[in-house]
Amino acid sequence: MSPIKMTWLLLTAVLVFISGPRPCAAERPSPESGPENSTERRATKFNYEALLKTIQADAAPVVDKITGRVAVDSKDWLYAAHFSPVFYQGVGRTPRGDYMLKFNYDGDWSGINNWHNLDSSNADYHGYVYFSTAETLTHFFIFYVVFHARDYKRIAEQVYLFGGTAGWLLEKHLWHENDLEGSVVVIKKNGDDPKAGEVVLVETMAHFRFFLFPTDTFLKYFTEKLLKTRKMNKAHQVAMDESHPRLFIEPEGHGIMRYEGKLEKNMMVYRYKAQTENPERADHSNIGYNLIPIYNTFWERACADIDAENVTFGSVLEFTFEPPERAPTFFHHKIQPGKKDLTVNIGVALKGRVHGANKARLPWGWWDRFDRPTWNGSWYFDPAQVVKQQFNLGDDFSTDYIHNPSINIFCREPKACLPPDNK
């Protein structure tokens, strides 16, 4: 192959890789935001009132192992359920690669066998979504993280036309074992009842790009400069199904965007039901998923020692917390008297070997490649400050947390955050 052709192939692959999610046939833009298909409309109706009562009665609290404080309580479960997205999952060449799974769907927490175990006899294909929360005086932030066992995105068809075998090799280079994409839903509170809250903004992650999708309430904060920078216009609103944002997950590569199209045959629709369902046995227009807290799954493992024996995480990132008390509780034994900060290593990328190694990152390792934050993890650890800066918001958007367990803030408990003299 000539040097000119090889250069052209590499440039094509790079351009496709950085261009973000490519719309598929399942995401045909429509000017209508509401469902046109009567089957879809019927499928959206659930008795969420009864569902929320069940959660309130049965949701198990998640307790921080170091402090004994409650990291995930019934309030977190209620908010996460009430505002849970409806996911319109595109289906590609390998449908099981597009199933929304739990990481240990194969019965273990190893990341290096998830690609090959996808077709094993003991694979659990039931739908799951991971979540975590943070709460300020005025707003609630819910992270929803979706796991797929494979990222098998295809690259430009031109590479095949001109590149032959080289095109196949380039595509293989972009594939990787394990895949994580997600979103954060921002809710304006009105008391503690989630039913009184209102979604004002949804930010999604797609291949290291953050996409902002506001509701009507939030449009006033969009300046012309911001619209130009984000390549957006005021039509970029997230469609809602009652209290649930409607999000599209691209097939094969799994970048998440707002949903714009209609229900089609090559699409699976996942909705939160508390009872999870297997897409190989369920109606594809109405697949139930359940929620799993990040705190006692990925987070605890990320804060454990990352060494050769760690089967879940393959790489770490250095994080600095100031003051040191804001560091995760798992590292508080490393705080030195008189030091104003604490720098620690936290696992960020799941261990994977097939094709690209250690490519799937947890949300504390996400950033926008065109808008890198001033410090690692800010989008996850301090979402209120990030959103406030994005829109230059005023005092009616608080950055004072009353609950953010990842940075050791547990102020919902009585007197938990009062000065020592007042306890």
CSV table of C-alpha atoms in Angstrom, one decimal:
chain,number,residue,atom,x,y,z
A,1,MET,CA,0.0,0.0,0.0
A,2,SER,CA,1.3,3.4,-0.9
A,3,PRO,CA,2.3,5.9,1.8
A,4,ILE,CA,-0.4,8.3,0.5
A,5,LYS,CA,-3.2,5.8,0.8
A,6,MET,CA,-2.0,4.7,4.3
A,7,THR,CA,-2.0,8.4,5.4
A,8,TRP,CA,-5.5,8.9,4.0
A,9,LEU,CA,-6.7,5.8,5.9
A,10,LEU,CA,-5.3,6.9,9.2
A,11,LEU,CA,-6.7,10.4,8.8
A,12,THR,CA,-10.2,9.0,8.1
A,13,ALA,CA,-10.1,6.8,11.2
A,14,VAL,CA,-9.0,9.7,13.4
A,15,LEU,CA,-11.7,12.0,12.0
A,16,VAL,CA,-14.4,9.3,12.6
A,17,PHE,CA,-13.1,8.7,16.1
A,18,ILE,CA,-13.3,12.3,17.2
A,19,SER,CA,-16.5,13.2,15.5
A,20,GLY,CA,-18.7,11.8,18.2
A,21,PRO,CA,-21.7,9.4,17.9
A,22,ARG,CA,-22.8,8.7,14.3
A,23,PRO,CA,-26.6,8.6,13.9
A,24,CYS,CA,-27.9,5.2,12.8
A,25,ALA,CA,-31.1,4.2,11.0
A,26,ALA,CA,-32.8,4.0,14.4
A,27,GLU,CA,-32.2,7.7,15.1
A,28,ARG,CA,-33.9,9.5,12.3
A,29,PRO,CA,-34.5,13.1,13.4
A,30,SER,CA,-38.1,14.0,13.8
A,31,PRO,CA,-39.5,17.5,14.6
A,32,GLU,CA,-41.9,15.9,17.0
A,33,SER,CA,-40.6,15.2,20.5
A,34,GLY,CA,-43.5,13.1,21.6
A,35,PRO,CA,-44.1,9.4,20.7
A,36,GLU,CA,-46.0,8.9,17.5
A,37,ASN,CA,-46.3,5.2,17.7
A,38,SER,CA,-49.3,4.0,19.7
A,39,THR,CA,-47.5,0.9,20.9
A,40,GLU,CA,-44.8,3.0,22.4
A,41,ARG,CA,-47.3,5.3,24.0
A,42,ARG,CA,-49.0,2.5,25.7
A,43,ALA,CA,-45.7,1.0,26.9
A,44,THR,CA,-44.7,4.1,28.7
A,45,LYS,CA,-47.5,3.9,31.2
A,46,PHE,CA,-46.6,2.4,34.6
A,47,ASN,CA,-48.0,2.8,38.1
A,48,TYR,CA,-45.0,4.8,39.3
A,49,GLU,CA,-46.9,5.8,42.4
A,50,ALA,CA,-47.0,2.2,43.6
A,51,LEU,CA,-43.5,1.7,42.4
A,52,LEU,CA,-42.1,4.5,44.5
A,53,LYS,CA,-44.0,3.3,47.6
A,54,THR,CA,-42.3,-0.1,47.1
A,55,ILE,CA,-38.9,1.5,46.8
A,56,GLN,CA,-39.5,3.6,49.9
A,57,ALA,CA,-40.4,0.4,51.8
A,58,ASP,CA,-37.8,-2.0,50.5
A,59,ALA,CA,-34.8,0.0,49.2
A,60,ALA,CA,-31.7,-1.1,51.2
A,61,PRO,CA,-29.4,1.7,52.4
A,62,VAL,CA,-25.8,1.6,51.4
A,63,VAL,CA,-23.4,2.3,54.3
A,64,ASP,CA,-19.9,3.8,54.0
A,65,LYS,CA,-17.6,1.0,55.3
A,66,ILE,CA,-15.2,3.5,57.0
A,67,THR,CA,-17.5,5.9,58.7
A,68,GLY,CA,-20.7,3.9,59.0
A,69,ARG,CA,-22.7,6.8,57.5
A,70,VAL,CA,-25.4,6.2,55.0
A,71,ALA,CA,-24.2,6.9,51.5
A,72,VAL,CA,-27.3,5.8,49.6
A,73,ASP,CA,-30.7,6.1,51.4
A,74,SER,CA,-34.4,5.9,50.4
A,75,LYS,CA,-34.3,9.5,49.2
A,76,ASP,CA,-31.6,8.7,46.7
A,77,TRP,CA,-33.5,5.6,45.5
A,78,LEU,CA,-36.7,7.6,45.2
A,79,TYR,CA,-35.2,10.4,43.1
A,80,ALA,CA,-33.2,8.0,41.0
A,81,ALA,CA,-36.3,6.0,40.2
A,82,HIS,CA,-38.6,9.0,39.6
A,83,PHE,CA,-36.3,10.6,37.2
A,84,SER,CA,-34.8,7.5,35.6
A,85,PRO,CA,-34.3,7.9,31.9
A,86,VAL,CA,-36.0,6.0,29.2
A,87,PHE,CA,-33.2,4.6,27.1
A,88,TYR,CA,-33.7,4.0,23.4
A,89,GLN,CA,-30.9,1.5,22.7
A,90,GLY,CA,-29.9,1.1,19.0
A,91,VAL,CA,-29.1,-2.4,17.9
A,92,GLY,CA,-26.1,-3.2,15.7
A,93,ARG,CA,-24.5,-6.2,14.1
A,94,THR,CA,-24.0,-8.1,17.4
A,95,PRO,CA,-27.2,-7.5,19.5
A,96,ARG,CA,-25.8,-8.9,22.7
A,97,GLY,CA,-23.1,-6.3,22.5
A,98,ASP,CA,-25.8,-3.7,22.9
A,99,TYR,CA,-27.5,-5.2,25.9
A,100,MET,CA,-27.5,-2.9,29.0
A,101,LEU,CA,-25.9,-5.2,31.6
A,102,LYS,CA,-24.4,-5.2,35.0
A,103,PHE,CA,-20.6,-5.5,35.0
A,104,ASN,CA,-20.6,-8.9,36.7
A,105,TYR,CA,-23.2,-10.3,34.3
A,106,ASP,CA,-21.0,-13.4,34.0
A,107,GLY,CA,-20.8,-14.0,37.7
A,108,ASP,CA,-17.5,-12.4,38.5
A,109,TRP,CA,-15.8,-8.9,38.9
A,110,SER,CA,-13.1,-9.6,36.4
A,111,GLY,CA,-12.9,-7.2,33.4
A,112,ILE,CA,-10.7,-9.3,31.2
A,113,ASN,CA,-13.3,-12.0,30.3
A,114,ASN,CA,-16.4,-9.9,29.6
A,115,TRP,CA,-15.9,-9.8,25.8
A,116,HIS,CA,-15.7,-13.6,25.5
A,117,ASN,CA,-18.2,-14.4,28.2
A,118,LEU,CA,-21.0,-12.5,26.4
A,119,ASP,CA,-22.1,-15.7,24.6
A,120,SER,CA,-21.5,-18.0,27.6
A,121,SER,CA,-24.2,-20.3,29.0
A,122,ASN,CA,-24.2,-18.5,32.4
A,123,ALA,CA,-24.4,-15.0,31.0
A,124,ASP,CA,-27.1,-12.9,32.7
A,125,TYR,CA,-28.7,-10.5,30.1
A,126,HIS,CA,-31.1,-8.7,32.4
A,127,GLY,CA,-31.1,-4.9,32.2
A,128,TYR,CA,-29.3,-2.7,34.8
A,129,VAL,CA,-28.2,0.9,35.1
A,130,TYR,CA,-25.7,2.2,37.7
A,131,PHE,CA,-26.5,5.4,39.6
A,132,SER,CA,-25.1,7.8,42.1
A,133,THR,CA,-26.4,11.1,43.6
A,134,ALA,CA,-25.3,14.5,44.9
A,135,GLU,CA,-27.6,17.1,46.5
A,136,THR,CA,-27.2,20.8,47.2
A,137,LEU,CA,-29.5,23.2,48.9
A,138,THR,CA,-31.4,23.8,45.7
A,139,HIS,CA,-30.7,21.0,43.2
A,140,PHE,CA,-30.4,17.2,42.9
A,141,PHE,CA,-27.8,15.6,40.6
A,142,ILE,CA,-28.3,12.0,39.5
A,143,PHE,CA,-25.6,10.1,37.5
A,144,TYR,CA,-26.9,7.2,35.4
A,145,VAL,CA,-24.1,5.0,34.0
A,146,VAL,CA,-24.7,2.3,31.4
A,147,PHE,CA,-22.4,-0.7,31.0
A,148,HIS,CA,-22.0,-2.8,27.8
A,149,ALA,CA,-19.6,-5.8,27.5
A,150,ARG,CA,-18.3,-4.7,24.1
A,151,ASP,CA,-17.6,-1.5,22.2
A,152,TYR,CA,-17.6,-2.7,18.6
A,153,LYS,CA,-18.2,0.6,16.7
A,154,ARG,CA,-17.5,0.5,13.0
A,155,ILE,CA,-15.6,3.2,11.2
A,156,ALA,CA,-16.2,5.0,7.9
A,157,GLU,CA,-17.3,2.7,5.1
A,158,GLN,CA,-14.7,4.4,2.8
A,159,VAL,CA,-12.0,2.7,4.7
A,160,TYR,CA,-13.3,-0.6,3.5
A,161,LEU,CA,-13.8,0.6,0.0
A,162,PHE,CA,-10.2,1.8,-0.3
A,163,GLY,CA,-8.3,0.1,2.4
A,164,GLY,CA,-9.2,-3.6,2.2
A,165,THR,CA,-7.6,-5.4,5.1
A,166,ALA,CA,-6.2,-2.2,6.5
A,167,GLY,CA,-9.8,-1.0,7.1
A,168,TRP,CA,-10.6,-4.1,9.2
A,169,LEU,CA,-7.4,-3.7,11.2
A,170,LEU,CA,-8.2,0.0,12.0
A,171,GLU,CA,-11.7,-0.9,13.1
A,172,LYS,CA,-10.4,-3.6,15.4
A,173,HIS,CA,-8.1,-1.0,16.9
A,174,LEU,CA,-11.1,1.1,17.9
A,175,TRP,CA,-13.0,-1.8,19.5
A,176,HIS,CA,-12.5,-2.5,23.2
A,177,GLU,CA,-13.6,-4.8,25.9
A,178,ASN,CA,-16.1,-3.2,28.4
A,179,ASP,CA,-17.9,0.1,27.7
A,180,LEU,CA,-19.3,2.8,30.0
A,181,GLU,CA,-21.2,5.9,28.9
A,182,GLY,CA,-23.7,7.9,30.9
A,183,SER,CA,-25.5,11.0,31.8
A,184,VAL,CA,-26.3,13.4,34.7
A,185,VAL,CA,-29.8,14.6,35.3
A,186,VAL,CA,-30.1,17.9,37.1
A,187,ILE,CA,-33.3,18.5,39.1
A,188,LYS,CA,-34.5,21.7,40.7
A,189,LYS,CA,-35.9,20.7,44.1
A,190,ASN,CA,-39.2,21.8,45.6
A,191,GLY,CA,-39.0,20.3,49.0
A,192,ASP,CA,-38.0,16.7,49.6
A,193,ASP,CA,-40.7,15.1,47.4
A,194,PRO,CA,-39.2,14.0,44.1
A,195,LYS,CA,-42.6,14.4,42.4
A,196,ALA,CA,-42.4,18.1,43.1
A,197,GLY,CA,-39.0,18.4,41.5
A,198,GLU,CA,-38.3,19.5,37.9
A,199,VAL,CA,-35.7,18.3,35.4
A,200,VAL,CA,-33.8,21.4,34.2
A,201,LEU,CA,-30.8,19.9,32.4
A,202,VAL,CA,-29.5,16.6,31.1
A,203,GLU,CA,-25.8,16.2,30.3
A,204,THR,CA,-24.7,13.1,28.4
A,205,MET,CA,-21.4,11.5,27.7
A,206,ALA,CA,-20.5,10.3,24.2
A,207,HIS,CA,-16.9,9.4,23.4
A,208,PHE,CA,-15.3,12.0,25.7
A,209,ARG,CA,-17.7,14.8,24.6
A,210,PHE,CA,-20.3,16.2,27.0
A,211,PHE,CA,-23.6,17.3,25.4
A,212,LEU,CA,-26.0,19.7,27.1
A,213,PHE,CA,-29.7,19.2,26.7
A,214,PRO,CA,-31.8,21.7,28.6
A,215,THR,CA,-35.5,21.9,29.3
A,216,ASP,CA,-37.6,25.1,28.8
A,217,THR,CA,-36.8,26.3,32.3
A,218,PHE,CA,-33.1,26.3,31.6
A,219,LEU,CA,-33.0,27.9,28.2
A,220,LYS,CA,-32.7,31.4,29.6
A,221,TYR,CA,-29.1,30.6,30.7
A,222,PHE,CA,-28.0,29.8,27.1
A,223,THR,CA,-25.9,32.7,25.8
A,224,GLU,CA,-25.0,33.0,22.1
A,225,LYS,CA,-21.4,32.3,22.9
A,226,LEU,CA,-22.3,29.0,24.7
A,227,LEU,CA,-24.6,28.0,21.8
A,228,LYS,CA,-21.8,28.5,19.4
A,229,THR,CA,-19.2,26.7,21.5
A,230,ARG,CA,-21.4,23.7,22.1
A,231,LYS,CA,-22.6,23.7,18.5
A,232,MET,CA,-26.2,23.9,19.8
A,233,ASN,CA,-29.3,25.8,19.1
A,234,LYS,CA,-32.4,26.4,21.2
A,235,ALA,CA,-34.1,23.4,19.7
A,236,HIS,CA,-31.7,21.1,21.5
A,237,GLN,CA,-34.1,20.3,24.3
A,238,VAL,CA,-34.4,16.9,25.9
A,239,ALA,CA,-37.7,15.2,25.3
A,240,MET,CA,-39.5,14.0,28.4
A,241,ASP,CA,-41.8,11.1,29.1
A,242,GLU,CA,-43.5,12.6,32.2
A,243,SER,CA,-40.6,12.8,34.7
A,244,HIS,CA,-38.2,10.7,32.6
A,245,PRO,CA,-35.7,12.1,30.1
A,246,ARG,CA,-35.7,10.2,26.8
A,247,LEU,CA,-32.2,9.3,25.8
A,248,PHE,CA,-30.8,7.5,22.7
A,249,ILE,CA,-27.8,5.1,23.0
A,250,GLU,CA,-26.1,4.5,19.7
A,251,PRO,CA,-25.6,0.9,18.6
A,252,GLU,CA,-22.1,-0.6,18.8
A,253,GLY,CA,-20.3,2.4,20.2
A,254,HIS,CA,-23.0,3.4,22.8
A,255,GLY,CA,-22.5,7.2,23.0
A,256,ILE,CA,-25.6,8.7,24.7
A,257,MET,CA,-27.6,11.6,23.2
A,258,ARG,CA,-31.1,12.9,23.5
A,259,TYR,CA,-33.7,10.8,21.7
A,260,GLU,CA,-35.1,12.5,18.6
A,261,GLY,CA,-36.7,9.7,16.5
A,262,LYS,CA,-39.4,7.1,16.5
A,263,LEU,CA,-39.5,3.6,17.7
A,264,GLU,CA,-38.1,1.3,15.0
A,265,LYS,CA,-37.4,-2.4,14.6
A,266,ASN,CA,-33.7,-2.1,15.3
A,267,MET,CA,-34.1,-0.5,18.7
A,268,MET,CA,-34.7,-1.7,22.2
A,269,VAL,CA,-36.5,0.5,24.7
A,270,TYR,CA,-35.4,0.1,28.4
A,271,ARG,CA,-37.5,1.6,31.2
A,272,TYR,CA,-36.9,1.5,34.9
A,273,LYS,CA,-39.3,-1.0,36.5
A,274,ALA,CA,-37.4,-2.1,39.7
A,275,GLN,CA,-37.9,-5.6,38.3
A,276,THR,CA,-35.2,-6.3,35.6
A,277,GLU,CA,-36.0,-8.1,32.4
A,278,ASN,CA,-34.0,-10.2,29.8
A,279,PRO,CA,-34.2,-8.6,26.3
A,280,GLU,CA,-34.1,-12.1,24.8
A,281,ARG,CA,-37.5,-12.8,26.5
A,282,ALA,CA,-39.1,-9.4,26.8
A,283,ASP,CA,-40.9,-7.1,24.4
A,284,HIS,CA,-38.2,-4.9,22.9
A,285,SER,CA,-40.4,-1.9,23.1
A,286,ASN,CA,-40.7,-2.3,26.9
A,287,ILE,CA,-37.7,-3.9,28.6
A,288,GLY,CA,-37.4,-3.3,32.4
A,289,TYR,CA,-34.1,-2.3,34.0
A,290,ASN,CA,-33.2,-2.0,37.6
A,291,LEU,CA,-30.8,0.4,39.4
A,292,ILE,CA,-27.5,-0.5,41.1
A,293,PRO,CA,-25.7,2.0,43.4
A,294,ILE,CA,-22.2,2.9,42.2
A,295,TYR,CA,-21.0,3.5,45.7
A,296,ASN,CA,-20.8,-0.1,47.0
A,297,THR,CA,-19.9,-1.6,43.6
A,298,PHE,CA,-17.4,0.3,41.4
A,299,TRP,CA,-16.6,3.1,43.9
A,300,GLU,CA,-15.4,0.8,46.7
A,301,ARG,CA,-13.3,-1.2,44.2
A,302,ALA,CA,-11.8,1.9,42.7
A,303,CYS,CA,-10.7,3.1,46.1
A,304,ALA,CA,-9.1,-0.2,47.0
A,305,ASP,CA,-5.4,-0.9,46.2
A,306,ILE,CA,-4.9,-1.1,42.5
A,307,ASP,CA,-2.3,-3.7,42.0
A,308,ALA,CA,-1.7,-6.9,40.0
A,309,GLU,CA,-4.3,-8.7,42.0
A,310,ASN,CA,-7.1,-6.2,41.2
A,311,VAL,CA,-9.3,-7.9,38.6
A,312,THR,CA,-11.7,-5.0,38.0
A,313,PHE,CA,-9.6,-1.9,37.4
A,314,GLY,CA,-6.6,-1.7,35.0
A,315,SER,CA,-5.5,1.9,35.5
A,316,VAL,CA,-5.6,4.7,38.0
A,317,LEU,CA,-5.6,8.5,37.9
A,318,GLU,CA,-4.2,10.9,40.5
A,319,PHE,CA,-6.7,13.0,42.3
A,320,THR,CA,-6.0,15.9,44.6
A,321,PHE,CA,-8.6,16.9,47.3
A,322,GLU,CA,-8.5,20.2,49.2
A,323,PRO,CA,-9.1,20.3,52.1
A,324,PRO,CA,-7.9,16.7,52.6
A,325,GLU,CA,-11.2,15.9,54.5
A,326,ARG,CA,-12.9,16.0,51.1
A,327,ALA,CA,-11.0,13.0,50.0
A,328,PRO,CA,-12.9,9.7,49.9
A,329,THR,CA,-13.2,8.2,53.3
A,330,PHE,CA,-11.1,5.1,52.2
A,331,PHE,CA,-8.0,7.4,52.2
A,332,HIS,CA,-8.5,9.3,55.4
A,333,HIS,CA,-5.8,7.3,57.1
A,334,LYS,CA,-3.3,9.0,54.8
A,335,ILE,CA,-4.2,12.6,55.9
A,336,GLN,CA,-1.1,14.3,57.4
A,337,PRO,CA,-1.5,17.0,60.1
A,338,GLY,CA,-0.9,20.4,58.7
A,339,LYS,CA,-1.2,19.5,55.0
A,340,LYS,CA,-3.9,21.4,53.1
A,341,ASP,CA,-4.6,18.7,50.5
A,342,LEU,CA,-4.4,15.0,49.9
A,343,THR,CA,-3.4,13.4,46.6
A,344,VAL,CA,-4.4,9.8,46.0
A,345,ASN,CA,-4.7,7.3,43.2
A,346,ILE,CA,-8.2,6.1,42.3
A,347,GLY,CA,-9.1,3.4,39.8
A,348,VAL,CA,-10.7,5.0,36.7
A,349,ALA,CA,-10.5,2.4,33.8
A,350,LEU,CA,-11.9,-1.1,33.9
A,351,LYS,CA,-9.4,-3.8,33.2
A,352,GLY,CA,-9.8,-5.1,29.6
A,353,ARG,CA,-7.6,-7.0,27.2
A,354,VAL,CA,-9.5,-7.7,24.1
A,355,HIS,CA,-8.6,-5.2,21.3
A,356,GLY,CA,-8.1,-1.9,23.2
A,357,ALA,CA,-6.9,-2.4,26.8
A,358,ASN,CA,-8.4,-0.5,29.8
A,359,LYS,CA,-10.6,1.8,27.7
A,360,ALA,CA,-13.8,2.0,29.7
A,361,ARG,CA,-13.7,4.8,32.3
A,362,LEU,CA,-15.9,5.4,35.3
A,363,PRO,CA,-17.5,8.9,35.5
A,364,TRP,CA,-14.8,10.3,37.8
A,365,GLY,CA,-12.5,9.7,34.9
A,366,TRP,CA,-14.7,11.5,32.3
A,367,TRP,CA,-14.0,14.8,30.7
A,368,ASP,CA,-14.8,16.7,27.6
A,369,ARG,CA,-11.7,16.5,25.3
A,370,PHE,CA,-12.4,20.0,24.0
A,371,ASP,CA,-13.1,21.5,27.5
A,372,ARG,CA,-10.7,19.8,29.9
A,373,PRO,CA,-11.6,20.6,33.6
A,374,THR,CA,-9.1,22.4,35.9
A,375,TRP,CA,-8.9,19.3,38.1
A,376,ASN,CA,-9.5,15.6,37.5
A,377,GLY,CA,-12.9,14.3,38.4
A,378,SER,CA,-14.7,17.7,38.8
A,379,TRP,CA,-17.7,16.7,36.6
A,380,TYR,CA,-18.4,13.8,39.0
A,381,PHE,CA,-17.2,15.1,42.4
A,382,ASP,CA,-18.4,18.6,42.0
A,383,PRO,CA,-21.3,18.7,39.5
A,384,ALA,CA,-22.9,21.8,40.9
A,385,GLN,CA,-19.8,23.9,40.4
A,386,VAL,CA,-19.3,22.6,36.9
A,387,VAL,CA,-22.9,23.4,35.9
A,388,LYS,CA,-22.8,26.8,37.5
A,389,GLN,CA,-19.7,27.7,35.6
A,390,GLN,CA,-21.1,26.3,32.3
A,391,PHE,CA,-24.0,28.7,32.5
A,392,ASN,CA,-22.7,31.5,34.7
A,393,LEU,CA,-25.6,30.9,37.1
A,394,GLY,CA,-26.4,33.1,40.1
A,395,ASP,CA,-27.1,32.6,43.8
A,396,ASP,CA,-30.3,30.7,43.1
A,397,PHE,CA,-28.2,27.8,42.0
A,398,SER,CA,-26.4,26.6,45.2
A,399,THR,CA,-23.0,24.8,45.2
A,400,ASP,CA,-23.3,24.0,48.9
A,401,TYR,CA,-23.7,20.2,49.2
A,402,ILE,CA,-25.8,18.5,51.9
A,403,HIS,CA,-25.1,15.1,50.4
A,404,ASN,CA,-22.1,14.0,48.3
A,405,PRO,CA,-20.7,10.8,49.8
A,406,SER,CA,-17.9,10.5,47.2
A,407,ILE,CA,-16.2,13.6,48.8
A,408,ASN,CA,-17.2,12.7,52.4
A,409,ILE,CA,-20.3,14.9,52.7
A,410,PHE,CA,-23.1,13.2,54.6
A,411,CYS,CA,-25.1,16.2,56.0
A,412,ARG,CA,-28.5,14.6,55.7
A,413,GLU,CA,-27.9,12.9,59.0
A,414,PRO,CA,-28.8,14.9,62.1
A,415,LYS,CA,-26.0,17.3,63.2
A,416,ALA,CA,-23.6,15.5,60.8
A,417,CYS,CA,-22.2,18.8,59.4
A,418,LEU,CA,-22.5,21.1,62.4
A,419,PRO,CA,-19.3,22.5,64.0
A,420,PRO,CA,-18.1,20.3,67.0
A,421,ASP,CA,-19.4,22.8,69.6
A,422,ASN,CA,-23.0,22.6,68.2
A,423,LYS,CA,-23.2,18.8,68.1
